Amino acid sequence: MVGTAHPTKAPIVTSEERKKLLQDLLVKKDSGGLKTKDRLAIPPQEMPEQDATARCRNVGEVALGYTEEQARLEAMRCLQCRNAPCVEGCPVRIRIRDFTGAIAEGDYRQALAIIKENSLLPAVCGRVCPQEVQCQEKCTVGLSLKDVSKAVSIGRLERFVADWRDERVPPSRVAGILPASRGQDALDTKEQGRNALSPSHLPTFSPSSTPTVAPPTGMKVAIIGSGPGGIVAAADTRRAGHEVTVFEAFHKPGGVMVYGIPEFRLPKAIVQQEIETLRKMGVKIVTNFIVGRTRTIEQLMKEDGFDAVYIGVGAGLPSFMNIEGESLVGVYSANEYLTRANLMKAYQFGSGADTPIARSKRVAVVGGGNVAMDSARTAVRLGAEKVYLIYRRTEKEMPARVEEVHHAKQEGVDFHLLQNPKRILGDASGSVVALECLRYELGEPDASGRRRPVAIPGSEFQIDVDTVIIAIGNQANPLIRQTTPGLGFNKWGNLIVDENCKTSMEGVYAGGDIVLGAATVILAMGQGRIAAAAMNEYLAKKRECRKS
Amino acid sequence: MSHKIVSKRQVGEDVFWAQVEAPLIAKARKPGQFIILSIDGDGSERIPLTIAGVNPGSGTIELIWQRVGKTTAALADLKEGDEIANIAGPLGTPTHIERFGTVVCVGGGIGNAPLLPIATALKQAGNRVISILGARDRSRLILEDRFAEVSDELIVCTDDGSYRRKALVTEPLKEVCQRSPKPDHAFVIGPTLMMKFCCEVTRPFGVPTQVSLNTIMVDGTGMCGGCRVEVDGAPKFVCVDGPEFDGHKVNFDLMIKRMNAYKKQEQQAYEEYKQHRCKIGL
């Protein structure tokens, strides 16, 4: 078993010192206010997290969340800039300055209310948004300290208030010191080992307040896909009083948040909570329903009486590299690997789950995005002895969040940069035995503005592996396109929509990856919200017409 | 929404038939399509099964499966009135049905189940249907009567000669191909090796041969790519590009290897299930 290392990262200051610092700052604030100098002097608050060795043996969440005084200290680092550049960096324009201000005041209810004006899923976004290239990139504190990693940790603060609402930090414990008890919880998680299903450091979620719903309008809305965009579109159209049905192809709702993003990064209990809220609002959720196969969009609208449709089906067709050996046993798309591990709980194979997954010893993951990091870190947790991450550019160009890269390294993932597979080698049984790679160097910038990786001729070398996971992105799933003749698609197979997320078909709206290509949870959510507003407007007009 | 088993019976050695409530699938399904089911909620494995028939009136679908592992065994242990938690479908691209002229439909073992709706549709489209059905032995032969109804000619054989002609299906298939005129199209569904050898029989005669593949799948909608096979040297997804392909272009050897990817784990799960079954006295 693992050593006795403390499950949380060694804090820069002890919690007693933090408490004292907070007291001092509060006193100072009351007697004349905090100056920029005082705020910049507050040390950036580190996120408590499970010890790197321990967490490789469980699926419990890695980042454990701020304590109350950490949150307030971090929020006090915010300079309350008049122009609030952070808001410009947020895809859904959350009033960040105002919610950090509320946290600094200790008014978490208000902070959450401010976030909820623009974002329905703060507990999710606080965990998975790439803040360092969004709000935090624009933060004046980070710019002043000439280090974006020292910007105000907006995402962690968002998570704090979202979890607080869920009694993650119960009021009775607010005044006390959390890390000790939380540390114990994390140890328990560790003891449960790899089969820990629900990490015990997570609270039992209390029922959150269910948003109010307007009186019935008699209009029916179909939401295709129960990912982040679908959830938001469903909630917003339901609030307007429409009868809303969410159709999900899998047996479990949540989309990429359930099949893709691992438990250790986004506990499934949080997603379930959001789905429950939808149900309580009266949204009907139909699983195992594949729009295009079970029913087409045309049938939903013409025969089943749906007045408007939102398409949020995600990307959903994994890209492969088209190199030799990609059909060998042991080669996975990241989608398959993560779906087996997350949705189907293959980490519990033989003790509650029937879905198998490769029992890998040496794994190569190809790609440099969040999905590649998730795959590599999942492989670590499934017991691989060696996990390589192969990426053809340098770390600077990696699209993954800095935090994920950092965590992957902590967990022992071996980064092979400026390398790319040439072919996959197999044995007589058709199983992977090695990956042949080429070394690369960076040339001129390409269309994306990143320097183009150029292969170095003759630089081939082999890595012995038994599993290869291809995490180089997705294409648009053609099912909707093939079964809905009236819809306009671009040459990549993505749906064409206007600024209101309206497609070329009347009453049909779309958002998320099927429109944007590979995007993020927050962008999908943003589009779900835009589409819902447009749908509500469209349905109001339609209803007027129907009346007259 | 769960799916009630309306009726169920054993139709051969390790082969089971059930009629299951699934009104939307019964309505939408076309020949050649399949479903994915999982028996319980969390933890249950998703497996693809072919649809042997549908009754849109009563809103039921017919499933036929062979007991080969944990999930198919657990399914066989369900009783009439029991429910299956999840059935998704219909999945896959439907069979291209047209009036080819004379068609030969070759079924092996459990492959007769998905072949039946295709043979029926081919007959309805005005084709002359020659059906060749094979099984390891008499106890494993299924759907002979129903094929008799839709076939202009029916050839039945068993590997061990326990019923009708003692032969592998490749023998009568070759004879049919040697006739003049030769068949215009062949449809072959059965174990992977059987499909491979049937394709080798029809290839020299230039008889276009459609096969239906039943690879390992997770989602069945093109999302995971676990079902991919090499067709004409390029990767194809059985769940969305198939399940039917030009058999002369399928890399069957690689497909067989991929289908064995989880053999050890599958055996382990099946053994554990059998032991558990003994304990609870089923």
Tab-separated table of C-alpha atoms in Angstrom, chain A residues 391-397 418 439-445 450-456:
chain	number	residue	atom	x	y	z
A	391	TYR	CA	2.489	14.700	-28.097
A	392	ARG	CA	3.912	16.098	-31.307
A	393	ARG	CA	4.448	19.655	-30.109
A	394	THR	CA	5.844	21.016	-26.847
A	395	GLU	CA	4.116	21.496	-23.525
A	396	LYS	CA	3.542	25.148	-24.372
A	397	GLU	CA	1.231	24.223	-27.245
A	418	LEU	CA	7.891	16.443	-29.942
A	439	ARG	CA	10.829	12.729	-33.397
A	440	TYR	CA	9.589	16.185	-34.374
A	441	GLU	CA	10.788	19.767	-34.270
A	442	LEU	CA	8.772	22.965	-34.425
A	443	GLY	CA	8.697	24.857	-37.706
A	444	GLU	CA	6.755	27.908	-38.874
A	445	PRO	CA	3.418	28.809	-37.254
A	450	ARG	CA	0.937	27.369	-33.160
A	451	ARG	CA	4.313	26.381	-34.595
A	452	ARG	CA	3.883	23.477	-36.959
A	453	PRO	CA	5.517	20.216	-35.873
A	454	VAL	CA	7.826	18.821	-38.544
A	455	ALA	CA	8.990	15.192	-38.509
A	456	ILE	CA	12.740	14.596	-38.396
